[in-house]
Amino acid sequence: MDFEHVTFELPHGTFHALQGGDPLGKPTIFLHGFPDHPPTAKSFLSELADQGRFVLAPWLRGYSPSPTSGPFDFASLTGDVLGVIDRWSPGEPVDLIGHDWGALITYSAAVTAPERIERAVTLAIPHPLTFILRSRPAQLRRSWYMGLFQLPGSGMIAKARDLSLIDRLWREWSPGLTLEPDVREELHDHLRASMPAPLKYYRAMMRPGMLKAARRLSRPITVPLLHIHGADDACILPPQVDDRHRFAAPHVRDVLPGLGHFLHIEAPEAIADRIAAWVRDVSSMPGGATAATTTQSATG
């Protein structure tokens, strides 16, 4: 499927995005994570569009060609996304799908402006407070890169030897995934133009503003939400705690075997089909999506 390159003028600058699918279909926004950008997800976006959706995938703040200047706190990142929603789909709430940092922003947007989001899907990241408060030693070992990115000069380290650190993270986090050479080169080009901005997301996590974000995120999410996690994710371990108290609407957690951190790139059709099945389930509930239900599964 061909995607159109579109732009949005927001208070922070000009944001760029890929757009495709049926303009009369359900407006659906996909938010990428680190260290990534929309074009690597084109197969997944195409699957969503083939299901009749109208799909938009913006480059987030900090990722060229969108603005690379900060700040990078949750409120600012969430404000960008809500601004895109207001301009792209002013008359209809969207389905919001986020991966990695895009998932964290999705949780934040669902708490901040639930009236603008009909359903939410998060990939590879549990609820932020579940992740922060219940991290195990095995997770802390996997999060070594977050400490590295606090150091002065870490941007140079990330760019060194043709972004070899970035390639290492992709290999470790999704062992079964190899990007096509042209896809990898396009990603490299955009990351070179973006550095060190993507690393500043992690630095913002350590600043006082994170406490305000945590208080906001402590409110139960009133948007139906599906969380999908790869069982072989070597970046973020699948959550093993019951956090249903964080959700006041239908909530499903799926842990899928054989998939790593970039699960929507590894298995775009399967992930898109799982989302479509969940939407049907939520839509068939009596009264729409009012009851809080949390289920966990490990299905292929």
Short mmCIF file of C-alpha atoms in Angstrom, two decimals:
data_model
loop_
_atom_site.label_atom_id
_atom_site.label_comp_id
_atom_site.label_asym_id
_atom_site.label_seq_id
_atom_site.Cartn_x
_atom_site.Cartn_y
_atom_site.Cartn_z
CA MET A 1 0.00 0.00 0.00
CA ASP A 2 1.17 3.52 -0.79
CA PHE A 3 1.30 6.00 2.05
CA GLU A 4 1.02 9.76 1.70
CA HIS A 5 3.42 12.04 3.56
CA VAL A 6 1.41 14.68 5.44
CA THR A 7 2.26 17.43 7.92
CA PHE A 8 0.55 19.12 10.87
CA GLU A 9 1.31 22.57 12.22
CA LEU A 10 1.35 22.29 16.02
CA PRO A 11 2.50 24.77 18.66
CA HIS A 12 5.89 23.02 18.84
CA GLY A 13 6.46 23.03 15.07
CA THR A 14 5.73 21.02 11.95
CA PHE A 15 5.03 17.35 12.60
CA HIS A 16 5.33 14.82 9.79
CA ALA A 17 3.33 11.61 9.35
CA LEU A 18 2.48 8.76 7.01
CA GLN A 19 -1.19 8.47 6.05
CA GLY A 20 -3.04 5.71 4.22
CA GLY A 21 -6.17 3.61 3.99
CA ASP A 22 -9.83 4.45 3.57
CA PRO A 23 -10.62 8.08 4.52
CA LEU A 24 -14.10 6.87 5.49
CA GLY A 25 -12.71 4.14 7.74
CA LYS A 26 -12.09 4.22 11.48
CA PRO A 27 -9.40 6.87 12.17
CA THR A 28 -6.47 5.04 13.72
CA ILE A 29 -3.20 6.57 14.89
CA PHE A 30 -0.04 4.52 15.39
CA LEU A 31 2.76 5.87 17.61
CA HIS A 32 6.24 4.41 17.16
CA GLY A 33 8.81 3.83 19.87
CA PHE A 34 12.59 3.87 20.37
CA PRO A 35 14.75 3.56 18.34
CA ASP A 36 12.28 3.56 15.48
CA HIS A 37 10.13 5.61 13.12
CA PRO A 38 6.93 5.03 11.09
CA PRO A 39 8.35 3.55 7.85
CA THR A 40 9.57 0.34 9.54
CA ALA A 41 5.94 -0.40 10.44
CA LYS A 42 4.54 -0.05 6.91
CA SER A 43 3.56 -3.73 6.70
CA PHE A 44 1.65 -3.43 9.96
CA LEU A 45 0.07 -0.14 8.91
CA SER A 46 -0.97 -1.76 5.61
CA GLU A 47 -2.65 -4.60 7.50
CA LEU A 48 -4.61 -2.07 9.56
CA ALA A 49 -5.59 -0.19 6.42
CA ASP A 50 -6.67 -3.43 4.70
CA GLN A 51 -9.14 -3.91 7.54
CA GLY A 52 -10.87 -0.70 6.49
CA ARG A 53 -9.09 1.74 8.77
CA PHE A 54 -7.83 5.22 7.96
CA VAL A 55 -4.30 5.15 9.37
CA LEU A 56 -1.92 7.89 10.47
CA ALA A 57 1.61 7.30 11.81
CA PRO A 58 3.44 10.46 12.94
CA TRP A 59 7.11 10.91 13.63
CA LEU A 60 7.13 11.76 17.35
CA ARG A 61 8.83 14.79 18.85
CA GLY A 62 12.57 14.21 18.81
CA TYR A 63 12.50 12.20 15.58
CA SER A 64 13.39 13.93 12.33
CA PRO A 65 11.65 15.23 10.22
CA SER A 66 9.36 16.21 13.14
CA PRO A 67 10.83 18.77 15.58
CA THR A 68 13.88 17.47 17.43
CA SER A 69 13.88 20.10 20.20
CA GLY A 70 12.53 19.42 23.67
CA PRO A 71 11.16 19.30 26.25
CA PHE A 72 10.47 15.56 26.33
CA ASP A 73 8.30 15.21 29.42
CA PHE A 74 5.08 13.18 29.31
CA ALA A 75 2.85 16.25 29.24
CA SER A 76 4.62 17.67 26.18
CA LEU A 77 4.70 14.37 24.28
CA THR A 78 1.05 13.73 25.09
CA GLY A 79 0.13 17.26 24.02
CA ASP A 80 1.70 16.66 20.61
CA VAL A 81 -0.43 13.57 20.04
CA LEU A 82 -3.63 15.22 21.24
CA GLY A 83 -2.85 18.12 18.91
CA VAL A 84 -2.53 15.72 15.98
CA ILE A 85 -5.84 14.08 16.93
CA ASP A 86 -7.58 17.47 17.06
CA ARG A 87 -6.36 18.41 13.60
CA TRP A 88 -6.66 15.05 11.87
CA SER A 89 -9.91 13.75 13.34
CA PRO A 90 -11.70 16.69 14.99
CA GLY A 91 -15.17 15.15 14.79
CA GLU A 92 -14.51 11.54 15.76
CA PRO A 93 -12.49 9.85 18.52
CA VAL A 94 -9.63 7.70 17.27
CA ASP A 95 -8.30 4.25 17.96
CA LEU A 96 -4.80 4.84 19.34
CA ILE A 97 -2.08 2.19 18.98
CA GLY A 98 1.35 2.71 20.51
CA HIS A 99 4.59 0.72 20.65
CA ASP A 100 7.34 1.22 23.25
CA TRP A 101 7.47 4.98 23.98
CA GLY A 102 4.42 5.31 21.76
CA ALA A 103 2.68 2.93 24.17
CA LEU A 104 3.66 5.06 27.17
CA ILE A 105 2.21 8.10 25.40
CA THR A 106 -0.92 6.08 24.61
CA TYR A 107 -1.47 5.35 28.32
CA SER A 108 -0.94 9.03 29.10
CA ALA A 109 -3.32 10.20 26.37
CA ALA A 110 -6.00 7.75 27.51
CA VAL A 111 -5.87 9.25 31.02
CA THR A 112 -5.58 12.85 29.86
CA ALA A 113 -8.26 12.97 27.15
CA PRO A 114 -10.36 9.79 27.13
CA GLU A 115 -13.09 11.54 25.15
CA ARG A 116 -10.76 11.73 22.13
CA ILE A 117 -9.83 8.02 22.17
CA GLU A 118 -12.38 5.29 21.49
CA ARG A 119 -10.03 2.35 22.06
CA ALA A 120 -6.35 1.98 22.86
CA VAL A 121 -3.78 -0.72 22.08
CA THR A 122 -0.33 -0.83 23.65
CA LEU A 123 2.49 -2.99 22.31
CA ALA A 124 5.43 -4.24 24.42
CA ILE A 125 4.92 -1.87 27.38
CA PRO A 126 2.64 -2.53 30.38
CA HIS A 127 1.03 0.31 32.30
CA PRO A 128 3.85 2.74 33.23
CA LEU A 129 3.27 2.40 36.97
CA THR A 130 3.21 -1.38 36.68
CA PHE A 131 6.59 -1.19 34.95
CA ILE A 132 8.14 1.33 37.35
CA LEU A 133 6.83 -0.05 40.65
CA ARG A 134 7.13 -3.77 39.92
CA SER A 135 10.44 -3.97 38.07
CA ARG A 136 12.38 -7.14 38.90
CA PRO A 137 16.18 -7.56 38.98
CA ALA A 138 16.00 -9.29 35.59
CA GLN A 139 14.25 -6.22 34.16
CA LEU A 140 16.77 -3.85 35.70
CA ARG A 141 19.56 -5.75 33.95
CA ARG A 142 17.74 -5.36 30.65
CA SER A 143 17.31 -1.63 31.22
CA TRP A 144 21.05 -0.89 31.26
CA TYR A 145 20.72 1.37 28.22
CA MET A 146 18.51 3.76 30.20
CA GLY A 147 21.43 4.42 32.55
CA LEU A 148 23.82 4.85 29.63
CA PHE A 149 21.59 7.49 28.07
CA GLN A 150 21.88 9.65 31.20
CA LEU A 151 25.58 10.21 30.52
CA PRO A 152 26.98 13.24 28.68
CA GLY A 153 28.19 12.14 25.27
CA SER A 154 25.81 9.19 25.01
CA GLY A 155 24.52 10.68 21.76
CA MET A 156 27.96 10.27 20.24
CA ILE A 157 28.10 6.70 21.53
CA ALA A 158 24.75 5.95 19.90
CA LYS A 159 25.90 7.37 16.55
CA ALA A 160 29.35 5.74 16.58
CA ARG A 161 30.33 3.08 14.05
CA ASP A 162 27.26 3.59 11.88
CA LEU A 163 24.81 3.36 14.80
CA SER A 164 26.13 -0.02 15.89
CA LEU A 165 24.59 0.41 19.36
CA ILE A 166 21.17 0.92 17.78
CA ASP A 167 21.61 -2.19 15.66
CA ARG A 168 22.64 -4.12 18.78
CA LEU A 169 19.45 -3.08 20.58
CA TRP A 170 17.27 -4.23 17.67
CA ARG A 171 19.07 -7.61 17.58
CA GLU A 172 18.85 -8.15 21.33
CA TRP A 173 15.28 -6.97 21.78
CA SER A 174 13.81 -8.97 18.87
CA PRO A 175 16.19 -11.89 18.26
CA GLY A 176 14.03 -13.31 15.46
CA LEU A 177 13.86 -10.08 13.44
CA THR A 178 16.17 -8.81 10.72
CA LEU A 179 15.31 -5.56 8.98
CA GLU A 180 15.65 -5.44 5.21
CA PRO A 181 18.79 -3.46 4.22
CA ASP A 182 16.85 -0.58 2.65
CA VAL A 183 14.52 -0.33 5.67
CA ARG A 184 17.49 -0.34 8.04
CA GLU A 185 19.31 2.33 6.02
CA GLU A 186 16.24 4.60 5.95
CA LEU A 187 15.93 4.20 9.73
CA HIS A 188 19.62 5.00 10.17
CA ASP A 189 19.30 8.16 8.08
CA HIS A 190 16.46 9.48 10.21
CA LEU A 191 18.13 8.54 13.50
CA ARG A 192 21.38 10.24 12.49
CA ALA A 193 19.39 13.41 11.83
CA SER A 194 17.58 13.05 15.16
CA MET A 195 20.33 12.25 17.67
CA PRO A 196 20.66 12.90 20.54
CA ALA A 197 16.97 13.90 20.88
CA PRO A 198 15.55 10.33 21.14
CA LEU A 199 17.83 9.67 24.13
CA LYS A 200 16.41 12.68 25.96
CA TYR A 201 13.13 10.83 26.53
CA TYR A 202 15.05 8.71 29.05
CA ARG A 203 16.69 11.72 30.69
CA ALA A 204 13.28 13.34 31.17
CA MET A 205 12.19 10.25 33.12
CA MET A 206 14.65 11.17 35.88
CA ARG A 207 13.42 14.74 36.34
CA PRO A 208 10.85 16.09 38.85
CA GLY A 209 8.14 16.38 36.19
CA MET A 210 7.90 12.59 36.19
CA LEU A 211 6.29 12.74 39.65
CA LYS A 212 3.45 14.85 38.26
CA ALA A 213 3.02 12.39 35.39
CA ALA A 214 2.93 9.47 37.84
CA ARG A 215 0.16 11.13 39.82
CA ARG A 216 -1.86 11.64 36.64
CA LEU A 217 -1.26 8.07 35.49
CA SER A 218 -2.47 6.74 38.84
CA ARG A 219 -6.03 7.52 37.76
CA PRO A 220 -7.81 4.43 36.35
CA ILE A 221 -7.96 4.34 32.56
CA THR A 222 -11.53 4.65 31.30
CA VAL A 223 -10.73 3.74 27.67
CA PRO A 224 -10.97 0.06 26.61
CA LEU A 225 -7.38 -1.12 26.27
CA LEU A 226 -5.62 -4.14 24.79
CA HIS A 227 -2.01 -4.79 25.78
CA ILE A 228 -0.01 -7.20 23.60
CA HIS A 229 3.44 -8.39 24.66
CA GLY A 230 5.93 -10.73 23.02
CA ALA A 231 6.97 -13.63 25.25
CA ASP A 232 10.53 -13.36 23.88
CA ASP A 233 10.83 -9.60 24.44
CA ALA A 234 14.40 -9.05 25.62
CA CYS A 235 13.85 -5.35 26.33
CA ILE A 236 10.75 -5.30 28.53
CA LEU A 237 9.82 -8.51 30.30
CA PRO A 238 6.15 -9.50 30.04
CA PRO A 239 4.34 -8.29 33.18
CA GLN A 240 3.50 -10.93 35.76
CA VAL A 241 1.37 -8.89 38.16
CA ASP A 242 -2.36 -8.29 38.33
CA ASP A 243 -2.82 -4.58 37.69
CA ARG A 244 -6.50 -4.55 36.84
CA HIS A 245 -7.09 -1.81 39.41
CA ARG A 246 -5.45 0.58 36.93
CA PHE A 247 -8.27 0.06 34.40
CA ALA A 248 -11.91 1.10 34.70
CA ALA A 249 -12.88 -0.22 31.26
CA PRO A 250 -12.38 -3.54 29.48
CA HIS A 251 -8.72 -4.52 29.61
CA VAL A 252 -7.04 -7.53 28.02
CA ARG A 253 -3.39 -8.55 28.27
CA ASP A 254 -2.07 -10.99 25.64
CA VAL A 255 1.42 -12.50 25.84
CA LEU A 256 2.23 -14.05 22.49
CA PRO A 257 4.88 -16.77 22.15
CA GLY A 258 7.70 -16.51 19.65
CA LEU A 259 7.66 -12.72 19.38
CA GLY A 260 10.10 -10.12 20.67
CA HIS A 261 9.98 -6.41 21.37
CA PHE A 262 9.16 -5.25 17.83
CA LEU A 263 6.28 -7.71 17.57
CA HIS A 264 4.20 -5.64 15.13
CA ILE A 265 7.11 -5.71 12.67
CA GLU A 266 7.83 -9.40 13.23
CA ALA A 267 4.19 -10.49 12.77
CA PRO A 268 2.20 -7.59 11.29
CA GLU A 269 -0.75 -9.66 10.09
CA ALA A 270 -1.11 -11.59 13.34
CA ILE A 271 -0.98 -8.45 15.49
CA ALA A 272 -3.45 -6.60 13.26
CA ASP A 273 -5.80 -9.60 13.33
CA ARG A 274 -5.57 -9.81 17.12
CA ILE A 275 -6.50 -6.14 17.39
CA ALA A 276 -9.47 -6.63 15.03
CA ALA A 277 -10.72 -9.62 17.07
CA TRP A 278 -10.47 -7.63 20.29
CA VAL A 279 -12.38 -4.71 18.77
CA ARG A 280 -15.18 -7.12 17.82
CA ASP A 281 -15.22 -8.52 21.35
CA VAL A 282 -15.37 -5.07 22.96
CA SER A 283 -18.05 -3.89 20.53
CA SER A 284 -20.23 -6.92 21.32
CA MET A 285 -20.24 -6.30 25.08
CA PRO A 286 -23.63 -5.28 26.49
CA GLY A 287 -23.77 -1.53 26.69
CA GLY A 288 -20.59 -1.17 24.64
CA ALA A 289 -17.47 -0.87 26.79
CA THR A 290 -18.53 -0.07 30.32
CA ALA A 291 -17.49 -2.97 32.53
CA ALA A 292 -13.92 -3.36 33.75
CA THR A 293 -12.62 -6.75 32.65
CA THR A 294 -9.03 -7.92 32.62
CA THR A 295 -7.95 -11.15 31.00
CA GLN A 296 -4.53 -12.59 30.28
CA SER A 297 -3.66 -15.09 27.60
CA ALA A 298 -0.68 -16.61 25.84
CA THR A 299 -1.87 -17.52 22.39
CA GLY A 300 -0.22 -17.71 19.04
#
